[in-house]
Structure formats: structure tokens, C-alpha cells
Short mmCIF file of C-alpha atoms in Angstrom, two decimals:
data_model
loop_
_atom_site.label_atom_id
_atom_site.label_comp_id
_atom_site.label_asym_id
_atom_site.label_seq_id
_atom_site.Cartn_x
_atom_site.Cartn_y
_atom_site.Cartn_z
CA UNK A 1 -14.31 -76.17 33.18
CA UNK A 2 -11.81 -73.39 33.33
CA UNK A 3 -9.93 -71.68 30.50
CA UNK A 4 -6.36 -72.94 30.25
CA UNK A 5 -5.16 -69.39 29.57
CA UNK A 6 -7.13 -67.19 31.98
CA UNK A 7 -8.05 -69.74 34.62
CA UNK A 8 -11.65 -68.49 34.65
CA UNK A 9 -14.86 -70.03 33.47
CA UNK A 10 -15.13 -69.31 29.72
CA UNK A 11 -18.13 -67.50 28.30
CA UNK A 12 -17.64 -69.07 24.85
CA UNK A 13 -15.73 -72.30 25.45
CA UNK A 14 -13.80 -74.14 22.76
CA UNK A 15 -11.56 -77.20 22.94
CA UNK A 16 -8.28 -77.80 21.14
CA UNK A 17 -8.04 -81.02 19.16
CA UNK A 18 -4.28 -81.01 19.71
CA UNK A 19 -4.15 -80.84 23.50
CA UNK A 20 -7.82 -81.41 24.50
CA UNK A 21 -7.69 -78.29 26.69
CA UNK A 22 -10.57 -75.86 27.09
CA UNK A 23 -10.09 -72.20 26.24
CA UNK A 24 -12.02 -68.93 26.07
CA UNK A 25 -12.58 -68.57 22.32
CA UNK A 26 -11.44 -64.95 22.01
CA UNK A 27 -8.29 -65.62 24.01
CA UNK A 28 -7.19 -68.70 22.08
CA UNK A 29 -7.93 -67.02 18.71
CA UNK A 30 -5.76 -64.08 19.71
CA UNK A 31 -3.00 -66.49 20.83
CA UNK A 32 -3.19 -68.43 17.56
CA UNK A 33 -3.08 -65.20 15.52
CA UNK A 34 0.14 -64.20 17.32
CA UNK A 35 1.92 -67.57 17.77
CA UNK A 36 0.11 -70.18 15.63
CA UNK A 37 0.60 -72.85 18.34
CA UNK A 38 -1.33 -74.59 21.13
CA UNK A 39 -0.36 -72.84 24.38
CA UNK A 40 -0.47 -76.13 26.30
CA UNK A 41 1.71 -78.50 24.23
CA UNK A 42 3.19 -76.11 21.64
CA UNK A 43 1.86 -77.97 18.61
CA UNK A 44 0.84 -76.16 15.46
CA UNK A 45 -2.75 -74.99 15.86
CA UNK A 46 -5.23 -73.13 13.69
CA UNK A 47 -8.75 -71.91 14.33
CA UNK A 48 -10.01 -74.86 12.28
CA UNK A 49 -8.63 -77.15 15.00
CA UNK A 50 -10.93 -75.62 17.61
CA UNK A 51 -14.26 -77.23 18.49
CA UNK A 52 -17.06 -75.18 20.01
CA UNK A 53 -18.58 -76.52 23.20
CA UNK A 54 -22.23 -76.10 23.99
CA UNK A 55 -22.95 -75.23 27.63
CA UNK A 56 -25.66 -73.56 29.62
CA UNK A 57 -25.22 -69.87 30.58
CA UNK A 58 -24.15 -69.73 34.18
CA UNK A 59 -24.00 -66.89 36.66
CA UNK A 60 -20.50 -66.08 37.75
CA UNK A 61 -19.92 -66.49 41.44
CA UNK A 62 -19.27 -63.31 43.35
CA UNK A 63 -15.66 -62.54 44.15
CA UNK A 64 -14.64 -63.56 47.63
CA UNK A 65 -14.44 -59.92 48.72
CA UNK A 66 -18.18 -59.40 48.22
CA UNK A 67 -19.40 -62.29 50.32
CA UNK A 68 -19.81 -60.31 53.56
CA UNK A 69 -21.52 -57.11 54.68
CA UNK A 70 -18.29 -55.30 55.69
CA UNK A 71 -16.74 -56.00 52.31
CA UNK A 72 -19.89 -54.77 50.55
CA UNK A 73 -19.82 -51.56 52.65
CA UNK A 74 -16.17 -51.04 51.72
CA UNK A 75 -16.96 -51.39 48.02
CA UNK A 76 -19.88 -48.99 48.33
CA UNK A 77 -17.64 -46.44 50.10
CA UNK A 78 -15.05 -46.68 47.34
CA UNK A 79 -17.70 -46.21 44.66
CA UNK A 80 -19.18 -43.21 46.55
CA UNK A 81 -15.75 -41.63 46.85
CA UNK A 82 -15.14 -42.09 43.11
CA UNK A 83 -18.57 -40.64 42.32
CA UNK A 84 -17.97 -37.60 44.57
CA UNK A 85 -14.56 -36.99 42.97
CA UNK A 86 -16.06 -37.22 39.49
CA UNK A 87 -18.84 -34.79 40.46
CA UNK A 88 -16.28 -32.30 41.84
CA UNK A 89 -14.25 -32.53 38.61
CA UNK A 90 -17.36 -31.96 36.51
CA UNK A 91 -18.26 -28.89 38.56
CA UNK A 92 -14.76 -27.47 38.07
CA UNK A 93 -14.95 -28.04 34.31
CA UNK A 94 -18.41 -26.45 34.23
CA UNK A 95 -17.20 -23.33 36.05
CA UNK A 96 -14.20 -23.00 33.70
CA UNK A 97 -16.45 -23.40 30.64
CA UNK A 98 -18.79 -20.71 31.97
CA UNK A 99 -15.89 -18.30 32.42
CA UNK A 100 -14.60 -18.95 28.90
CA UNK A 101 -18.09 -18.54 27.46
CA UNK A 102 -18.55 -15.24 29.34
CA UNK A 103 -15.23 -13.89 28.01
CA UNK A 104 -16.12 -14.97 24.47
CA UNK A 105 -19.50 -13.24 24.71
CA UNK A 106 -17.86 -10.01 25.93
CA UNK A 107 -15.33 -10.15 23.06
CA UNK A 108 -18.10 -10.79 20.55
CA UNK A 109 -20.14 -7.86 21.91
CA UNK A 110 -17.07 -5.54 21.70
CA UNK A 111 -16.35 -6.71 18.13
CA UNK A 112 -19.95 -6.01 17.10
CA UNK A 113 -19.73 -2.50 18.59
CA UNK A 114 -16.42 -1.79 16.79
CA UNK A 115 -17.79 -3.05 13.47
CA UNK A 116 -20.90 -0.92 13.87
CA UNK A 117 -18.81 2.20 14.64
CA UNK A 118 -16.41 1.60 11.74
CA UNK A 119 -19.32 0.97 9.36
CA UNK A 120 -20.94 4.24 10.48
CA UNK A 121 -17.68 6.16 9.96
CA UNK A 122 -17.22 4.57 6.55
CA UNK A 123 -20.73 5.51 5.48
CA UNK A 124 -20.23 9.08 6.73
CA UNK A 125 -16.91 9.34 4.85
CA UNK A 126 -18.42 8.00 1.65
CA UNK A 127 -21.31 10.42 1.97
CA UNK A 128 -18.87 13.31 2.44
CA UNK A 129 -16.68 12.25 -0.47
CA UNK A 130 -19.67 11.85 -2.75
CA UNK A 131 -19.80 15.65 -2.79
CA UNK A 132 -16.19 15.98 -4.05
CA UNK A 133 -15.96 16.25 -7.84
CA UNK A 134 -13.08 15.79 -10.24
CA UNK A 135 -13.97 17.42 -13.53
CA UNK A 136 -17.49 16.19 -14.30
CA UNK A 137 -17.33 13.00 -12.22
CA UNK A 138 -17.99 12.19 -8.60
CA UNK A 139 -16.10 9.45 -6.86
CA UNK A 140 -16.38 7.86 -3.45
CA UNK A 141 -13.86 6.09 -1.29
CA UNK A 142 -12.48 5.69 2.16
CA UNK A 143 -11.56 8.86 4.00
CA UNK A 144 -7.95 9.71 4.67
CA UNK A 145 -6.66 10.78 8.05
CA UNK A 146 -6.52 14.55 8.27
CA UNK A 147 -4.06 15.99 10.77
CA UNK A 148 -5.25 19.59 10.64
CA UNK A 149 -8.09 21.82 11.69
CA UNK A 150 -8.65 23.18 8.19
CA UNK A 151 -6.79 25.69 6.10
CA UNK A 152 -6.55 29.26 7.36
CA UNK A 153 -9.15 31.57 5.87
CA UNK A 154 -6.50 33.70 4.13
CA UNK A 155 -5.04 30.62 2.39
CA UNK A 156 -8.51 29.39 1.39
CA UNK A 157 -9.34 32.76 -0.14
CA UNK A 158 -6.12 32.77 -2.19
CA UNK A 159 -6.80 29.24 -3.43
CA UNK A 160 -10.41 29.99 -4.35
CA UNK A 161 -9.64 33.28 -6.08
CA UNK A 162 -6.80 31.67 -8.05
CA UNK A 163 -9.02 28.78 -9.12
CA UNK A 164 -11.80 31.13 -10.18
CA UNK A 165 -9.46 33.31 -12.20
CA UNK A 166 -7.63 30.47 -13.96
CA UNK A 167 -10.55 28.18 -14.66
CA UNK A 168 -12.48 30.93 -16.49
CA UNK A 169 -9.71 31.62 -19.00
CA UNK A 170 -8.30 28.14 -19.42
CA UNK A 171 -10.53 27.04 -22.29
CA UNK A 172 -10.03 30.30 -24.21
CA UNK A 173 -6.25 30.39 -24.10
CA UNK A 174 -4.31 30.55 -27.30
CA UNK A 175 -0.75 29.50 -27.93
CA UNK A 176 1.47 32.44 -26.82
CA UNK A 177 3.33 34.28 -29.53
CA UNK A 178 6.84 32.96 -30.01
CA UNK A 179 6.03 29.53 -28.63
CA UNK A 180 7.96 26.66 -30.19
CA UNK A 181 6.30 24.62 -32.90
CA UNK A 182 6.70 20.91 -33.53
CA UNK A 183 8.91 21.72 -36.53
CA UNK A 184 11.22 23.73 -34.31
CA UNK A 185 11.31 21.08 -31.59
CA UNK A 186 12.14 18.38 -34.11
CA UNK A 187 15.40 20.23 -34.89
CA UNK A 188 16.56 20.37 -31.25
CA UNK A 189 20.16 19.28 -30.72
CA UNK A 190 22.46 19.42 -27.67
CA UNK A 191 23.97 22.91 -27.76
CA UNK A 192 25.87 22.97 -24.49
CA UNK A 193 26.72 20.71 -21.57
CA UNK A 194 28.02 21.92 -18.22
CA UNK A 195 30.64 20.26 -16.07
CA UNK A 196 29.28 17.81 -13.47
CA UNK A 197 27.75 20.07 -10.83
CA UNK A 198 26.23 17.94 -8.11
CA UNK A 199 26.62 14.18 -8.89
CA UNK A 200 23.78 11.87 -7.93
CA UNK A 201 21.23 14.63 -7.83
CA UNK A 202 17.75 14.23 -9.32
CA UNK A 203 16.26 17.65 -8.58
CA UNK A 204 15.88 20.17 -11.40
CA UNK A 205 13.64 23.23 -11.65
CA UNK A 206 13.63 26.19 -14.10
CA UNK A 207 12.35 29.57 -12.92
CA UNK A 208 9.64 31.58 -14.65
CA UNK A 209 12.08 33.53 -16.82
CA UNK A 210 13.77 30.36 -18.03
CA UNK A 211 17.18 31.75 -17.08
CA UNK A 212 17.90 30.04 -13.74
CA UNK A 213 18.01 26.32 -13.01
CA UNK A 214 17.80 24.93 -9.51
CA UNK A 215 19.98 21.79 -9.24
CA UNK A 216 20.37 19.57 -6.13
CA UNK A 217 22.81 16.81 -5.26
CA UNK A 218 23.26 13.96 -2.80
CA UNK A 219 25.75 16.00 -0.78
CA UNK A 220 23.01 18.39 0.40
CA UNK A 221 24.10 21.27 -1.80
CA UNK A 222 21.70 23.08 -4.13
CA UNK A 223 23.09 25.27 -6.87
CA UNK A 224 21.41 28.10 -8.74
CA UNK A 225 22.76 27.62 -12.26
CA UNK A 226 22.52 30.50 -14.73
CA UNK A 227 21.65 29.11 -18.15
CA UNK A 228 22.75 32.37 -19.76
CA UNK A 229 26.06 32.71 -17.88
CA UNK A 230 26.60 28.92 -17.90
CA UNK A 231 27.80 28.92 -14.29
CA UNK A 232 26.59 28.48 -10.70
CA UNK A 233 25.70 31.89 -9.31
CA UNK A 234 24.46 30.82 -5.84
CA UNK A 235 24.97 27.85 -3.55
CA UNK A 236 22.37 26.77 -1.00
CA UNK A 237 22.98 24.21 1.76
CA UNK A 238 20.46 21.81 3.28
CA UNK A 239 20.87 19.06 5.89
CA UNK A 240 20.68 15.93 3.72
CA UNK A 241 20.64 14.58 0.20
CA UNK A 242 18.41 16.75 -1.98
CA UNK A 243 15.33 14.80 -3.02
CA UNK A 244 13.24 17.63 -4.48
CA UNK A 245 13.63 21.28 -5.43
CA UNK A 246 11.36 23.83 -7.07
CA UNK A 247 11.05 27.55 -7.63
CA UNK A 248 8.26 29.47 -5.94
CA UNK A 249 8.63 32.88 -7.55
CA UNK A 250 12.11 34.02 -6.52
CA UNK A 251 12.21 31.56 -3.62
CA UNK A 252 13.73 28.09 -3.73
CA UNK A 253 11.92 25.28 -1.94
CA UNK A 254 14.14 22.28 -1.20
CA UNK A 255 13.26 18.85 0.28
CA UNK A 256 15.84 16.49 1.72
CA UNK A 257 16.32 12.86 2.75
CA UNK A 258 16.28 13.91 6.42
CA UNK A 259 12.63 14.98 6.16
CA UNK A 260 13.22 18.71 6.20
CA UNK A 261 11.85 21.27 3.76
CA UNK A 262 13.80 24.52 3.56
CA UNK A 263 12.96 27.80 1.84
CA UNK A 264 15.70 30.08 0.47
CA UNK A 265 15.48 33.61 -0.80
CA UNK A 266 18.38 35.56 -2.29
CA UNK A 267 20.75 32.82 -1.17
CA UNK A 268 19.66 32.90 2.49
CA UNK A 269 17.53 30.38 4.36
CA UNK A 270 14.26 32.06 5.38
CA UNK A 271 12.30 29.06 6.67
CA UNK A 272 12.79 25.45 7.68
CA UNK A 273 10.09 22.82 8.31
CA UNK A 274 10.33 19.33 9.78
CA UNK A 275 6.78 18.00 9.51
CA UNK A 276 7.72 14.72 7.79
CA UNK A 277 8.76 11.72 9.86
CA UNK A 278 11.15 10.42 7.22
CA UNK A 279 12.49 11.25 3.78
CA UNK A 280 10.83 13.96 1.70
CA UNK A 281 10.42 12.51 -1.80
CA UNK A 282 9.12 15.46 -3.85
CA UNK A 283 8.05 19.11 -3.64
CA UNK A 284 5.83 21.29 -5.81
CA UNK A 285 4.32 24.79 -5.93
CA UNK A 286 0.69 25.87 -6.13
CA UNK A 287 -0.62 28.14 -8.88
CA UNK A 288 -0.76 31.01 -6.38
CA UNK A 289 3.05 30.91 -6.29
CA UNK A 290 3.20 31.24 -2.51
CA UNK A 291 1.85 27.85 -1.42
CA UNK A 292 4.10 24.79 -1.60
CA UNK A 293 3.55 21.09 -0.96
CA UNK A 294 5.81 18.19 -0.11
CA UNK A 295 5.27 14.43 0.10
CA UNK A 296 7.22 11.81 1.96
CA UNK A 297 7.65 8.20 2.97
CA UNK A 298 5.64 8.88 6.13
CA UNK A 299 2.46 8.58 3.99
CA UNK A 300 1.58 12.26 4.13
CA UNK A 301 1.58 15.44 2.13
CA UNK A 302 2.16 18.82 3.77
CA UNK A 303 1.02 22.27 2.61
CA UNK A 304 3.13 25.35 3.42
CA UNK A 305 2.13 29.00 3.28
CA UNK A 306 5.28 30.74 2.00
CA UNK A 307 3.77 34.15 2.67
CA UNK A 308 3.85 33.49 6.42
CA UNK A 309 6.36 30.58 6.40
CA UNK A 310 3.96 28.28 8.24
CA UNK A 311 2.67 24.73 7.89
CA UNK A 312 -1.06 24.96 7.15
CA UNK A 313 -2.04 21.32 6.67
CA UNK A 314 -0.75 17.75 6.81
CA UNK A 315 -2.83 14.96 5.26
CA UNK A 316 -2.08 11.27 5.85
CA UNK A 317 -3.03 8.37 3.58
CA UNK A 318 -2.36 4.63 3.49
CA UNK A 319 0.93 4.42 1.57
CA UNK A 320 4.27 6.14 1.21
CA UNK A 321 4.14 8.96 -1.36
CA UNK A 322 6.80 9.35 -4.06
CA UNK A 323 5.64 12.20 -6.33
CA UNK A 324 3.34 15.20 -6.23
CA UNK A 325 1.74 17.75 -8.56
CA UNK A 326 -0.84 20.54 -8.20
CA UNK A 327 -3.69 20.85 -10.70
CA UNK A 328 -3.08 24.02 -12.76
CA UNK A 329 -6.22 25.59 -11.26
CA UNK A 330 -4.95 24.76 -7.78
CA UNK A 331 -8.05 23.05 -6.36
CA UNK A 332 -6.62 19.51 -6.58
CA UNK A 333 -3.33 17.90 -5.64
CA UNK A 334 -2.18 14.53 -6.98
CA UNK A 335 0.27 12.30 -5.12
CA UNK A 336 1.89 9.14 -6.45
CA UNK A 337 1.93 6.26 -3.98
CA UNK A 338 4.38 3.43 -3.47
CA UNK A 339 1.32 1.15 -3.62
CA UNK A 340 0.83 1.95 -7.32
CA UNK A 341 -2.07 4.36 -6.75
CA UNK A 342 -2.38 7.94 -7.97
CA UNK A 343 -4.18 9.63 -5.09
CA UNK A 344 -6.04 12.87 -5.82
CA UNK A 345 -7.11 15.13 -2.96
CA UNK A 346 -9.18 18.29 -2.66
CA UNK A 347 -6.65 20.92 -1.59
CA UNK A 348 -9.15 22.94 0.48
CA UNK A 349 -10.50 20.06 2.56
CA UNK A 350 -7.88 17.33 2.28
CA UNK A 351 -10.60 14.85 1.28
CA UNK A 352 -9.71 12.02 -1.10
CA UNK A 353 -11.30 12.71 -4.49
CA UNK A 354 -10.11 9.80 -6.65
CA UNK A 355 -7.62 6.94 -6.96
CA UNK A 356 -6.10 5.75 -10.25
CA UNK A 357 -4.36 2.38 -10.35
CA UNK A 358 -0.91 2.11 -11.98
CA UNK A 359 1.34 -0.90 -12.63
CA UNK A 360 3.86 0.03 -9.94
CA UNK A 361 5.06 2.76 -7.57
CA UNK A 362 4.14 6.11 -9.10
CA UNK A 363 7.35 8.12 -9.49
CA UNK A 364 6.25 10.91 -11.90
CA UNK A 365 3.10 13.07 -12.09
CA UNK A 366 2.22 16.11 -14.19
CA UNK A 367 -1.10 17.85 -14.95
CA UNK A 368 -1.79 19.25 -18.39
CA UNK A 369 -2.37 22.99 -18.47
CA UNK A 370 -5.79 22.41 -20.04
CA UNK A 371 -6.86 21.08 -16.63
CA UNK A 372 -8.31 17.90 -18.12
CA UNK A 373 -5.47 15.38 -18.26
CA UNK A 374 -2.96 13.93 -15.84
CA UNK A 375 0.23 12.16 -16.96
CA UNK A 376 1.68 9.49 -14.67
CA UNK A 377 4.65 7.14 -14.87
CA UNK A 378 5.31 4.02 -12.78
CA UNK A 379 8.79 3.06 -11.59
CA UNK A 380 10.93 1.16 -14.15
CA UNK A 381 8.28 1.83 -16.81
CA UNK A 382 8.71 2.84 -20.44
CA UNK A 383 5.17 4.17 -20.76
CA UNK A 384 3.27 7.31 -19.77
CA UNK A 385 -0.37 6.87 -18.72
CA UNK A 386 -2.69 9.72 -19.67
CA UNK A 387 -5.75 9.95 -17.39
CA UNK A 388 -8.89 11.96 -18.19
CA UNK A 389 -10.03 13.64 -14.97
CA UNK A 390 -13.58 14.00 -16.27
CA UNK A 391 -14.15 10.28 -16.68
CA UNK A 392 -11.41 8.98 -14.32
CA UNK A 393 -10.27 6.71 -17.13
CA UNK A 394 -6.88 5.98 -18.68
CA UNK A 395 -7.39 7.34 -22.18
CA UNK A 396 -3.91 6.84 -23.64
CA UNK A 397 -0.70 4.94 -22.95
CA UNK A 398 2.40 6.42 -24.64
CA UNK A 399 5.23 3.90 -25.03
CA UNK A 400 8.58 5.65 -25.49
CA UNK A 401 10.53 2.38 -25.74
CA UNK A 402 12.95 3.36 -22.96
CA UNK A 403 12.77 3.81 -19.21
CA UNK A 404 11.27 7.10 -18.05
CA UNK A 405 12.64 8.98 -15.05
CA UNK A 406 11.00 12.40 -15.49
CA UNK A 407 8.14 14.09 -17.36
CA UNK A 408 7.19 17.74 -18.02
CA UNK A 409 4.16 19.11 -19.88
CA UNK A 410 4.58 22.49 -21.57
CA UNK A 411 2.31 25.48 -20.88
CA UNK A 412 0.21 24.95 -24.03
CA UNK A 413 -0.52 21.30 -23.24
CA UNK A 414 0.78 20.24 -26.66
CA UNK A 415 4.20 18.83 -25.81
CA UNK A 416 4.89 16.20 -23.18
CA UNK A 417 8.62 15.94 -22.45
CA UNK A 418 10.06 12.67 -21.09
CA UNK A 419 13.59 11.89 -19.91
CA UNK A 420 15.40 8.72 -18.96
CA UNK A 421 18.79 6.98 -19.05
CA UNK A 422 18.39 6.27 -22.79
CA UNK A 423 17.48 9.82 -23.77
CA UNK A 424 14.69 12.35 -24.03
CA UNK A 425 11.55 12.39 -26.17
CA UNK A 426 8.81 14.88 -26.93
CA UNK A 427 5.28 13.50 -27.38
CA UNK A 428 2.89 15.90 -29.12
CA UNK A 429 -0.91 15.88 -28.82
CA UNK A 430 -2.86 17.47 -31.64
CA UNK A 431 -6.22 18.75 -30.45
CA UNK A 432 -7.48 18.94 -34.05
CA UNK A 433 -6.76 15.33 -34.96
CA UNK A 434 -6.88 14.04 -31.35
CA UNK A 435 -3.74 12.02 -32.10
CA UNK A 436 -0.27 11.74 -30.62
CA UNK A 437 3.05 12.01 -32.48
CA UNK A 438 6.75 12.14 -31.57
CA UNK A 439 8.52 15.17 -33.03
CA UNK A 440 11.76 14.59 -31.09
CA UNK A 441 13.87 11.72 -29.84
CA UNK A 442 17.37 12.45 -28.60
CA UNK A 443 20.00 10.22 -27.02
CA UNK A 444 20.85 12.72 -24.26
CA UNK A 445 20.52 10.77 -20.95
CA UNK A 446 18.52 12.46 -18.21
CA UNK A 447 17.28 11.83 -14.67
CA UNK A 448 15.23 15.04 -14.75
CA UNK A 449 13.98 17.27 -17.55
CA UNK A 450 12.28 20.65 -17.93
CA UNK A 451 11.17 23.03 -20.66
CA UNK A 452 13.06 26.25 -21.18
CA UNK A 453 11.44 29.61 -21.91
CA UNK A 454 8.59 29.39 -24.48
CA UNK A 455 9.51 25.74 -25.06
CA UNK A 456 12.40 26.99 -27.23
CA UNK A 457 14.80 24.71 -25.35
CA UNK A 458 14.97 21.60 -23.20
CA UNK A 459 17.07 21.40 -20.05
CA UNK A 460 18.23 17.91 -19.01
CA UNK A 461 20.08 16.85 -15.85
CA UNK A 462 22.08 13.61 -16.01
CA UNK A 463 23.26 11.19 -13.33
CA UNK A 464 26.64 12.89 -13.10
CA UNK A 465 24.98 16.19 -12.23
CA UNK A 466 25.71 17.88 -15.55
CA UNK A 467 23.17 20.08 -17.32
CA UNK A 468 22.61 19.71 -21.07
CA UNK A 469 20.60 22.24 -23.06
CA UNK A 470 18.86 21.10 -26.25
CA UNK A 471 17.74 23.80 -28.67
CA UNK A 472 17.43 24.51 -32.37
CA UNK A 473 20.75 25.15 -34.08
CA UNK A 474 21.23 28.80 -34.95
#
């Protein structure tokens, strides 16, 4: 009996009750599932209409091609050829797998070596930084890239002697005679406002006598404004929008958006530096009076020796820097990062000493003259964070209620001046009560603020480039 579908002897024969034909069971069940009919006569058919047939297991006859020796030899040759081809393919795949495994092992070995080297460098950096102290604390961290061979010996000696001299007397200082009191400051009113000098500028610095203001604008012009004569007495020119300006004795240090830092004396340019690969964002002066620093978007701060008009150090970190301030003793420098970190470095070695986390890019920094506290402001913030350098903790958050663009601590460490588009405030810290108060709030808008001589006045620069002086009414 042969299957009516395949024409071969069925292994599991069944017979249809509709046509009486014999089928292979699996074939007829598949046909019924697809068509539902008998393939012979086309009648409706279900699996219930199939009858199993009992038969003895039989050995299939060999195909006609395997009934002679030549045909058997031909089949053997074909099978041998297929086996040889399969063996060749397996050998190729094995060789390719060996090559891939060898490359992977080399890569793994290289990665292990790199990890071991980086781990060793990290441990060495942490061990080195464990010897750097801020106040009474020691902090560790990753080392920053230092692009210098160390400060010149003459610069180091000036820094160390200045630190030694200032740190000894800092705790014993008294409030200078004639210094403004909170009662006096509370009576401050705008007494004079200049014409717009350099619109768009944000740079403002008052010299040691409190008579000259350094004002910069977006047109690259810096004016020396006499607060007593109420006029510009000198004009200085740089090569880009002025992003920072400060007095260093009788010299003016100016940073620009082109990345240059220029030094002027008596109205003439005496030095020009181009160490930054991008915009300079802020400049400041060391307590020695003849060392300056600048920070920029190239993630570095640069130290300049104004006595010799040379670059003495450039330190790189891991984020663009927006603000900078020297510790009053001169042994530390703080830089505000675009990553929301206040980064504190040892001036003499360039080693990272501490990091303080803020809520956003750090646009303002100022150390208290007592050497213990650091004030910091994040971009678009209405608060000032007060950090204790001894414990590396944020000990106070002063909320002024309006956006802050600039801060300035007075020499006595009592009065913290803030300025912003909504006005200026003075926050007072009483050492006796260890409490903060607000003796002054004025609606004079400011993008930069500074204390006048003996804190008897406040100088504010607005967005239009005009200077407003606040003082007690005579």
C-alpha cells in the first residue's frame, strides 16, 4: 500500500472512510487542517473519519541508485567531499576564533596595566593631598593637572613671608578708627550717579585710597573714574570685552573675552599675557600686591608676577572657571567652577586642597578678612553660602530675596555687601552674638559692587555702565 499523497509506503497508515484511500497519517492530518477535505474525492473529511491500519514494520527498499557498486562509490565520494568541505570550514572558523581571542586577551592585558597605573597615580595624589590643610582640616581628592615646574623661589619667599606676617596679626586686629558702624550704614542713600560710562560692563574695582574706580565695558575700554572729581581721568584699551579688572597697587590688571590679561601703569600698557585658550572670566590680586591671578573657560587659573611681568604658574582642573579670590593670607586661592564646585588650591604647589559643592555655576567668591570664612554665590541665586574653612562645612545660607550678581566683604569681616538687578544689601555678622542681620537694603540696581574707603560708602555699577555712590547724608 502506498500513500495517496506522497506515493510512498506509509510509516503510520490510515484509511479515509470517505474515499477508502490509504494515507500517511501526518500528511493527511496536515491536509485536513488546511483544507478540511479528502484529497481524493474532495468530500468533507475530519480526523475522526480516519481509521488506523495495523501493519508490520517493514524495511524500506534501497533507492535504485544504491543497488550497484559504482553508484555506492559515487555516493561515498559525495559524502567524503562534503565532509572535507565541512572540516575545512571548521578549521577556518577555529583560526578566526583564535585570532579574536588573542586580540581580546591583549586588550584585556593592556586595560589591566592602565587601570593599575591610574590606581597607583590616584593613590600617590591622594597621599600628597592628605598633607595639604585648609584651616584645621585635611582633605583628599584627585590631583589636578599642573602645567608648571613650580613657582620661582623669589615668588615663594614673598608668598611665605606675607602669609607669616598676616596670619600672626589677623586674630588680634581691631576695627580701625573711623570705620563705618551698622548705624551709619543703615542711613546710606544714593548721593550721586554718573552718566553711563561703559555700557554692558561688569568689572569694577576700587583702589586702596578709595578715590579711584576701575570700570570696564564690552567695547574693550577701561576707564579710571575719579570718585572725588566725578569724571574719567584715564582711558585704557584692551583687545576685547572687559570681563575682569582689579587694582594691584597703582597698576590696573584687566582680563578680556579674547583670553588676554593686560597690565597698565600710569595709563600705559606695561605687560600683556595670553596664557588662556579662551575667555578670561575673572582676575584678582594676591595679598603681596604684586602677584595677580586670572581664571578662564579653558579650565585653568594663571599666576602672574607683576614685579617681573612674567607668568609663573598655570594650573588646570576639570571644569571651566568663572570666579576667583585669594585667601587674605595668600596661601590659598579659590576658583568657582561652571560645574558648581568651589575649588580651593594651595597657591605654592597648585595642589587641590578642597572642593565645596554649590547649587549651580559659581559666579561670585570672596574670603572674609578673618581668614576663616568663604562666601560663594551660584548663578541665578538669591542666596549667599558661607563656608567655614576649618570644618569645610556650609555654616550659613543668607537669603537676600533677590538675585545676586556681586559680593564684597569689608576689611573688618563684619559687613558682607551684595548687589543685583533688584538692589544692594548689607548683611552684618556679629561676632558677639554669632548672628546675622541686615542693616541696609537699597533699590539701587547693580551688576558689581565694592566698599569705599573705611566702609563709609558703597560704589555700585549698573548694567548701563553708570556708577552710583551710596553714603550717609551729610
